[in-house]
Tab-separated table of C-alpha atoms in Angstrom:
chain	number	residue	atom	x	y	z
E	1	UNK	CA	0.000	0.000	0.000
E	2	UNK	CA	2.735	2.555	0.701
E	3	UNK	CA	4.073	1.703	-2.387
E	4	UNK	CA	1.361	2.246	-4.354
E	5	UNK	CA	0.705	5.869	-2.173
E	6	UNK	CA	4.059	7.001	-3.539
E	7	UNK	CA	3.900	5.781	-6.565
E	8	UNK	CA	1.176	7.761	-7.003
E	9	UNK	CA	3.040	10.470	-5.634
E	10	UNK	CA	5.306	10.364	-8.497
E	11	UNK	CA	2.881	10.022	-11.159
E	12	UNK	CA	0.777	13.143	-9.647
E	13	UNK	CA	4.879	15.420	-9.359
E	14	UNK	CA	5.415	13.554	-13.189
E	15	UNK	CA	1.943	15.510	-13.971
E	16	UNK	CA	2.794	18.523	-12.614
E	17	UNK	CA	6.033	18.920	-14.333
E	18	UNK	CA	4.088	18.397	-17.581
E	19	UNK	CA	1.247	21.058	-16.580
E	20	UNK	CA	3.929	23.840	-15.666
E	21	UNK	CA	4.665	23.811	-19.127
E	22	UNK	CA	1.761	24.957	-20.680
E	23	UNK	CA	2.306	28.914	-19.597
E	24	UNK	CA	5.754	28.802	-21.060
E	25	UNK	CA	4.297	27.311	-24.181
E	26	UNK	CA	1.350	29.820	-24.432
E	27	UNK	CA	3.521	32.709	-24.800
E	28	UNK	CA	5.439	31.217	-28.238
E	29	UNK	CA	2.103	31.677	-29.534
E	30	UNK	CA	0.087	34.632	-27.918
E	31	UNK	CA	-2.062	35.055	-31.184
E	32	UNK	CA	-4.119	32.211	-30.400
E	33	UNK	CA	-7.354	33.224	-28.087
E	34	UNK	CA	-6.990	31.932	-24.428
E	35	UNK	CA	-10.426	30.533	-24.866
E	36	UNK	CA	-9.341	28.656	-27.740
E	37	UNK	CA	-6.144	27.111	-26.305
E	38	UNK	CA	-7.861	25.634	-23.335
E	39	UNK	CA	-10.731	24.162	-25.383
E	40	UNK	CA	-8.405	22.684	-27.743
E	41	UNK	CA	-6.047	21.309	-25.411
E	42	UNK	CA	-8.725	19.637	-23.173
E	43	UNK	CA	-10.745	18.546	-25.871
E	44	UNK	CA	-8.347	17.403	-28.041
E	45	UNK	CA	-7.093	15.561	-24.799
E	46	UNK	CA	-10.362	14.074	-23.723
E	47	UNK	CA	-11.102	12.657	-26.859
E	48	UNK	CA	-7.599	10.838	-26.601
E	49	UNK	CA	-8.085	9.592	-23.602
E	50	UNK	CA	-11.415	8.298	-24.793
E	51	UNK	CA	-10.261	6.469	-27.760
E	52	UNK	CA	-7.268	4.947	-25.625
E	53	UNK	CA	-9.688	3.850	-22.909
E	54	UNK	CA	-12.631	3.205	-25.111
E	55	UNK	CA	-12.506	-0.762	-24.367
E	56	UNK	CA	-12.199	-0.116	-20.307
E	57	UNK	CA	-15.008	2.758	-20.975
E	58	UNK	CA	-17.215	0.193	-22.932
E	59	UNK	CA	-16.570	-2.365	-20.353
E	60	UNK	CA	-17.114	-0.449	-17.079
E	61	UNK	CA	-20.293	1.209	-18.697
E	62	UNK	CA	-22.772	-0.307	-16.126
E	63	UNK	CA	-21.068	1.298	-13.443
E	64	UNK	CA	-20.533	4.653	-15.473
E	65	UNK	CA	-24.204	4.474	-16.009
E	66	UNK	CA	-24.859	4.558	-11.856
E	67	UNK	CA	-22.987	7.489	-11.409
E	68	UNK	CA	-24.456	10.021	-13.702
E	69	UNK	CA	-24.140	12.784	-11.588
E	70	UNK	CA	-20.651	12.687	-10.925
E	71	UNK	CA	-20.150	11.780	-14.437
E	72	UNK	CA	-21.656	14.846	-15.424
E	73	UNK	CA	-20.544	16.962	-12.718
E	74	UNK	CA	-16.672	16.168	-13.235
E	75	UNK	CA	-17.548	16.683	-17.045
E	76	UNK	CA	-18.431	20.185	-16.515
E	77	UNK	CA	-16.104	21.200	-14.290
E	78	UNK	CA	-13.171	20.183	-16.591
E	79	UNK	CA	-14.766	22.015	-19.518
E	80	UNK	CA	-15.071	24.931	-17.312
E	81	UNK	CA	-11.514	24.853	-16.124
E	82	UNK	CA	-9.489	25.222	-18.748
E	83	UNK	CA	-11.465	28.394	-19.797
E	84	UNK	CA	-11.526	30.031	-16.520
E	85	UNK	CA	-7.983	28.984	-15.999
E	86	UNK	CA	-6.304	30.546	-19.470
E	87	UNK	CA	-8.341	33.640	-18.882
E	88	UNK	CA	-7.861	33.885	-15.946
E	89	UNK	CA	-3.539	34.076	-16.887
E	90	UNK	CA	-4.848	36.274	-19.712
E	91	UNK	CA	-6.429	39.152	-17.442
E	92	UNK	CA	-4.153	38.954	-14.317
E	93	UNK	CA	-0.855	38.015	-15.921
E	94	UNK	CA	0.505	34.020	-15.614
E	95	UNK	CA	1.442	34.212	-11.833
E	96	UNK	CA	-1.261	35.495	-10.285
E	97	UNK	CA	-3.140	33.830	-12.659
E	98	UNK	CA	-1.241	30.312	-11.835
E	99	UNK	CA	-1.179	31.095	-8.624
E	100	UNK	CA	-4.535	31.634	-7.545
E	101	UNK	CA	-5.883	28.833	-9.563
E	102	UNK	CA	-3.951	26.237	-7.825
E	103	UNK	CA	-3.594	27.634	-4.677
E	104	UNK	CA	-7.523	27.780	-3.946
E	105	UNK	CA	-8.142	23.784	-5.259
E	106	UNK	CA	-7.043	22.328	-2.260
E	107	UNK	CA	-8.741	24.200	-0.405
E	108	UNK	CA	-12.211	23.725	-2.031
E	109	UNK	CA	-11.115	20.172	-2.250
E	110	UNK	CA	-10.437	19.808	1.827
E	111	UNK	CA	-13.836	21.386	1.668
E	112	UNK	CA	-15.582	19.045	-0.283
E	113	UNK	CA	-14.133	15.913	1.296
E	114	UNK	CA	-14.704	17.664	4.741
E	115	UNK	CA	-18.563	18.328	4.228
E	116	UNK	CA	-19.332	15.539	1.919
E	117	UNK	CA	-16.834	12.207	2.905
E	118	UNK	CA	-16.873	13.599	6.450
E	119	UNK	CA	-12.957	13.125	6.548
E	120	UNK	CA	-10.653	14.447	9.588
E	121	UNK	CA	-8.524	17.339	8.518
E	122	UNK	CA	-5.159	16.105	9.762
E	123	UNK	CA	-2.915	18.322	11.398
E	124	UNK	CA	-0.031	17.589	8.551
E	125	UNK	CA	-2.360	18.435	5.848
E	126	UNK	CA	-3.510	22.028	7.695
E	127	UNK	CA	0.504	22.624	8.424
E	128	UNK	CA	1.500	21.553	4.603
E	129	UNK	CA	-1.646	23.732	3.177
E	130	UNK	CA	-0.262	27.006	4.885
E	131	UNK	CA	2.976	26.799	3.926
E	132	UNK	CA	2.015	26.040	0.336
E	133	UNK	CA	-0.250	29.105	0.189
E	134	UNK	CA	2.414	31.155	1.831
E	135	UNK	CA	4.756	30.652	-0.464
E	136	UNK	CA	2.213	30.879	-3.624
E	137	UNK	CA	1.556	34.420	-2.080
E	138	UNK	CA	5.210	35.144	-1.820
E	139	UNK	CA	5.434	34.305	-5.537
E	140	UNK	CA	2.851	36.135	-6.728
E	141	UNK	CA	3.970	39.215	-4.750
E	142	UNK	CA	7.669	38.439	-6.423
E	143	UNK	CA	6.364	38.644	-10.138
E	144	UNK	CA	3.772	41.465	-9.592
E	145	UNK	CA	6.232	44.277	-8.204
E	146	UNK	CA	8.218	43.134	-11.749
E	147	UNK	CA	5.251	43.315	-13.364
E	148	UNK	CA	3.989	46.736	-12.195
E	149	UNK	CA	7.473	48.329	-12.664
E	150	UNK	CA	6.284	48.505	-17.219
E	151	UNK	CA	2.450	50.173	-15.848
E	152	UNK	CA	1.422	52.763	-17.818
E	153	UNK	CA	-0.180	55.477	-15.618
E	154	UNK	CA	-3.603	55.641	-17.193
E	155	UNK	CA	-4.153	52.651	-18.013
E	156	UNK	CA	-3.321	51.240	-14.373
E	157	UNK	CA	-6.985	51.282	-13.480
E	158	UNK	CA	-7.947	49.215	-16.207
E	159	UNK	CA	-5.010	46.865	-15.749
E	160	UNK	CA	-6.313	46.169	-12.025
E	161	UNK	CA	-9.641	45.772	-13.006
E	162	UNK	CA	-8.998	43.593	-15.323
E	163	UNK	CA	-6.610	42.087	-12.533
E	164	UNK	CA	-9.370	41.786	-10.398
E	165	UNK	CA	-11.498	39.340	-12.713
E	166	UNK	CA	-8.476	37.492	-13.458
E	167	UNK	CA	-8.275	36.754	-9.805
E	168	UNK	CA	-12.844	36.181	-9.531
E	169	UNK	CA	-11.812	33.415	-12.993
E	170	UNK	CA	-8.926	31.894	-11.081
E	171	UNK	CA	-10.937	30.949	-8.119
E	172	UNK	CA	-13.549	29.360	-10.512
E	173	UNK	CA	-10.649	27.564	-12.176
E	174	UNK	CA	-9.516	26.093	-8.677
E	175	UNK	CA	-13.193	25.539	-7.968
E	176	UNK	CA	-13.577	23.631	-10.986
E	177	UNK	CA	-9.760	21.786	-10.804
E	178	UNK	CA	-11.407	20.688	-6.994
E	179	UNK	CA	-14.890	19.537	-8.148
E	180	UNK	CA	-13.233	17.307	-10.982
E	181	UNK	CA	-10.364	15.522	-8.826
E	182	UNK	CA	-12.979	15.233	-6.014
E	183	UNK	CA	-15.608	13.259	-8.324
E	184	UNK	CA	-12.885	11.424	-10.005
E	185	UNK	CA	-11.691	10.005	-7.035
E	186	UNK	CA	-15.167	9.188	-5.742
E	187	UNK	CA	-15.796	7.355	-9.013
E	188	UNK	CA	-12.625	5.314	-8.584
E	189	UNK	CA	-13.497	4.571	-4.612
E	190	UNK	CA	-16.954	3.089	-6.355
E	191	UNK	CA	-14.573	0.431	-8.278
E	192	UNK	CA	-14.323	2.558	-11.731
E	193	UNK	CA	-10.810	1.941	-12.977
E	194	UNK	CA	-8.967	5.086	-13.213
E	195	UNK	CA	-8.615	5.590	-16.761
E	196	UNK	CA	-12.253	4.772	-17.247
E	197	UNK	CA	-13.485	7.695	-14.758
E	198	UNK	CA	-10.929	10.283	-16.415
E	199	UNK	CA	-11.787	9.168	-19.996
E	200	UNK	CA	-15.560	9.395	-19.605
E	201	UNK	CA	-15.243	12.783	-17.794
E	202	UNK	CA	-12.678	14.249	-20.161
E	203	UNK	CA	-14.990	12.947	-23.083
E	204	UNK	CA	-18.295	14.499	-22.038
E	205	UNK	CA	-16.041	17.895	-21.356
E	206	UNK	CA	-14.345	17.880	-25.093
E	207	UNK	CA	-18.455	17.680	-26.494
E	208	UNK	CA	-18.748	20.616	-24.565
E	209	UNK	CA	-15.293	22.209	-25.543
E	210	UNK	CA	-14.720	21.109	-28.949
E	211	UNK	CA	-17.608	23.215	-30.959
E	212	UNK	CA	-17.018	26.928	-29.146
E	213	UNK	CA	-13.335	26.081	-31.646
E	214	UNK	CA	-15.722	27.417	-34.322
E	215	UNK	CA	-15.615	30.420	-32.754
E	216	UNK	CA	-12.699	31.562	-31.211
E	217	UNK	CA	-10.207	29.086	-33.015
E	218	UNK	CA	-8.825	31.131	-35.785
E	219	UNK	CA	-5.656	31.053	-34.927
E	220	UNK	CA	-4.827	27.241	-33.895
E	221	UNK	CA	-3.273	26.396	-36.749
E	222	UNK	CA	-2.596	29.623	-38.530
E	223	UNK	CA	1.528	28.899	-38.097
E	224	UNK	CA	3.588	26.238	-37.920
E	225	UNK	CA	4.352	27.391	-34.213
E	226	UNK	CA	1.082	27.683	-33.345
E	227	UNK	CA	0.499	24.288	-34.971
E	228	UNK	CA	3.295	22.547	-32.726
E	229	UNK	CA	1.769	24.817	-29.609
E	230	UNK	CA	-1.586	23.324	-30.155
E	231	UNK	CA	-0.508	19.690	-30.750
E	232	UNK	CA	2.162	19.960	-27.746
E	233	UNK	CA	-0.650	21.103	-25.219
E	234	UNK	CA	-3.123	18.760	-26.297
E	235	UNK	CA	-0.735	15.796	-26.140
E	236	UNK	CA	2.012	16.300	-23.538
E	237	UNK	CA	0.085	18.168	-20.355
E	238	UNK	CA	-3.259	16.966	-20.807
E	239	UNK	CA	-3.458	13.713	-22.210
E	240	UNK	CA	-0.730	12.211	-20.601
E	241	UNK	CA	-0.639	14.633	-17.827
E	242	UNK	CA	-4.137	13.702	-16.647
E	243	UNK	CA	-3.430	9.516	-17.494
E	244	UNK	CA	-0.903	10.274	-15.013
E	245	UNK	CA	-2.943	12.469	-12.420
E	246	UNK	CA	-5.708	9.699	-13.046
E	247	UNK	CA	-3.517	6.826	-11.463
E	248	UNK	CA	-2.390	9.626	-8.930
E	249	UNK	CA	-5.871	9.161	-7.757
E	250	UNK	CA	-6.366	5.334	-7.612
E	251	UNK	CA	-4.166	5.635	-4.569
E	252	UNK	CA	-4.408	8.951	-2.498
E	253	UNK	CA	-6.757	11.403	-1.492
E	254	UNK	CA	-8.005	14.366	-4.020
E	255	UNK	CA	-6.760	16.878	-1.243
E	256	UNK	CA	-3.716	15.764	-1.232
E	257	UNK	CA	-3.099	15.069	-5.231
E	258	UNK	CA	-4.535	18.832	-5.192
E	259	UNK	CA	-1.735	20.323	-2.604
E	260	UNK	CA	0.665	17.838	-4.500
E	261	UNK	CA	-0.098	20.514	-7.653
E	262	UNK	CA	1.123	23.367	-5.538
E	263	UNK	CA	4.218	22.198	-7.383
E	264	UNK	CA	3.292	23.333	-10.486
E	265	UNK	CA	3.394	27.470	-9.899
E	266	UNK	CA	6.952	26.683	-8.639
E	267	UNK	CA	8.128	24.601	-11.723
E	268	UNK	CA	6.133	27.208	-14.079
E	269	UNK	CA	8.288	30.632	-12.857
E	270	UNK	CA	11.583	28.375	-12.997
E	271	UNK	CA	10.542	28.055	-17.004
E	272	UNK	CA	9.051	31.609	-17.182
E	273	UNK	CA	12.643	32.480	-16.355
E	274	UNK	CA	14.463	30.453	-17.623
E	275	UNK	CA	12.917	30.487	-20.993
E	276	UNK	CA	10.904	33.157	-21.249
E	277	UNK	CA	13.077	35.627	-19.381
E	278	UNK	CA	10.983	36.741	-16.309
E	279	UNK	CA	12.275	38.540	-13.436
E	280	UNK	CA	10.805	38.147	-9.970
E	281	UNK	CA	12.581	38.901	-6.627
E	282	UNK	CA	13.508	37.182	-3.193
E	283	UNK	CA	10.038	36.864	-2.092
E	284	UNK	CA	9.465	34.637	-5.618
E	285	UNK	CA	12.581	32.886	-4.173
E	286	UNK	CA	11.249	32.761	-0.647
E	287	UNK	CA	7.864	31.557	-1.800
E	288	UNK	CA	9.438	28.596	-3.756
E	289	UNK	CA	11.260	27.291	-0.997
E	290	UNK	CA	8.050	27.180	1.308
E	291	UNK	CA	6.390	25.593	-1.124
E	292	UNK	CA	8.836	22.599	-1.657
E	293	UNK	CA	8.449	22.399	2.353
E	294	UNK	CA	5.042	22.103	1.871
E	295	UNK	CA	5.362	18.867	-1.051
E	296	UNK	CA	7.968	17.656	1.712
E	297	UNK	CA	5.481	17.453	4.309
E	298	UNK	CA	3.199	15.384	1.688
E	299	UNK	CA	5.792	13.119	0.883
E	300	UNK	CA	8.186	12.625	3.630
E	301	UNK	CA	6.253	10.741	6.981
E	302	UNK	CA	7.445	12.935	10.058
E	303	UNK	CA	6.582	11.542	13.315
E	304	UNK	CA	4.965	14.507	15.290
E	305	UNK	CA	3.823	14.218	19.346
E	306	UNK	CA	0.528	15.509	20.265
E	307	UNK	CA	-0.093	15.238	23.972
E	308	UNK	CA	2.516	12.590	24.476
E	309	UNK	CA	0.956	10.535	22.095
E	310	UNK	CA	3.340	10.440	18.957
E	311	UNK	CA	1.282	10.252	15.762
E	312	UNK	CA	2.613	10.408	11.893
């Protein structure tokens, strides 16, 4: 059993890596709409992991068909993710953007499994959760003061409006990120197989994606580098990001694959400066570091005494 919790542990870091390259990727091809990225690249993506799961789909059908709700549920939520999530990056810049997206799932997913599964909040998970939104603040505030140094006087209220509803989108996005991993994983605790509960969510979300492509997807293919964006998105971060995230969940707790994806922001800035060539100061710096304390609490087993009483 401990093997399988950190193997999934590995799969669900493996995922994250892969996700925390979609901002970098974005910006070799800012013509394409933000709208139209995330419905390709979760559409495109669902319908792969449909056709690759098609015989486990087919087979597990009868116990697809009991869950409707949750089928339904988790296939809305991903269709509204990627949406709320790109335009979100799109009005308040890709940190803030990245940032409050992720940060806010595990909390709505803590939430969820709190008021719904009636699980215990352990102490480690409340101690890893406030470092990890510590240092997501501390990364945000890193990028920002970079950010706001190229403001343009009047046009500064606009910018933080539009800031604002960047921020209202990214707590939909982590809204929707929880709502999906949290009905996932309840489909897979009813004995649905993994990739049959991400395939037939990810499917019903790409019906819902795929046609709005008529209207904002121009520019997809327009360029051989948006061509390879496109494609790259679909395949690498999605499809076999979420195969990945989907065994994540066979074996541990949505709130914890969730604060697992606090990785993410961390691993996107390193390629924002890297390859992009983003500045950010200590506090980015800072905020990192707290952040890999708070995936260390996850992963490493600490034993901690509580009234004498030594617990893990």
């Amino acid at each position: 059993m401990r093997n399988n919790a950190t193997g999934a542990v590995i799969c669900i870091i493996i995922a994250c890596s892969l996700w925390a390259t979609t901002g970098t990727a974005a910006n070799f091809a800012p013509s394409i709409n933000p709208l139209a990225i995330g419905a390709f690249a979760m559409g495109a993506a669902g319908l792969l992991l449909l056709i690759t799961a098609f015989k486990t789909v087919l087979k597990e059908r009868v116990k697809l068909i009991k869950v409707p709700v949750l089928l339904v549920l988790g296939g809305i939520s991903i269709a509204i993710y990627p949406l709320a999530f790109y335009s979100s990056m799109k009005l308040a810049g890709v940190a803030i953007g990245t940032m409050v997206s992720l940060a806010s799932a595990p909390f709505f997913s803590i939430v969820f499994e709190r008021l719904i599964n009636k699980k215990i909040i352990s102490l480690r998970w409340m101690v890893s959760f406030a470092f990890g939104v510590l240092g997501v603040a501390l990364i945000a505030m890193g990028k920002q003061s970079h950010g706001q140094q190229t403001l343009i006087n009047n046009t500064e209220y606009l910018r933080l409006s539009a800031t604002h509803f960047g921020v209202i989108l990214g707590l939909i996005a982590g809204l929707a990120y929880a709502v999906y991993a949290w009905a996932g994983k309840q489909m897979i605790d009813q004995g649905i197989s993994s990739n049959a509960s991400m395939a037939s969510m990810f499917g019903f979300a790409s019906v819902l994606l795929l046609p709005s492509l008529f209207i904002t997807g121009d520019n997809l293919f327009a360029t051989p580098t948006n061509t390879v964006v496109s494609i790259y998105m679909a395949v690498v971060p999605m499809f076999i990001g979420y195969l990945l995230f989907g065994y994540g969940l066979r074996h541990i707790e949505a709130s914890k694959a969730t604060l697992l994806t606090l990785l993410e922001p961390v691993l996107a800035t390193l390629l924002a400066v890297i390859v992009v060539g983003e500045k950010f100061n200590s506090w980015g710096w800072l905020g990192m570091v707290l952040i890999l304390v708070c995936l260390a609490l996850q992963i490493v087993r600490v034993p901690i005494k509580l009234g004498g009483r030594q617990a893990v």
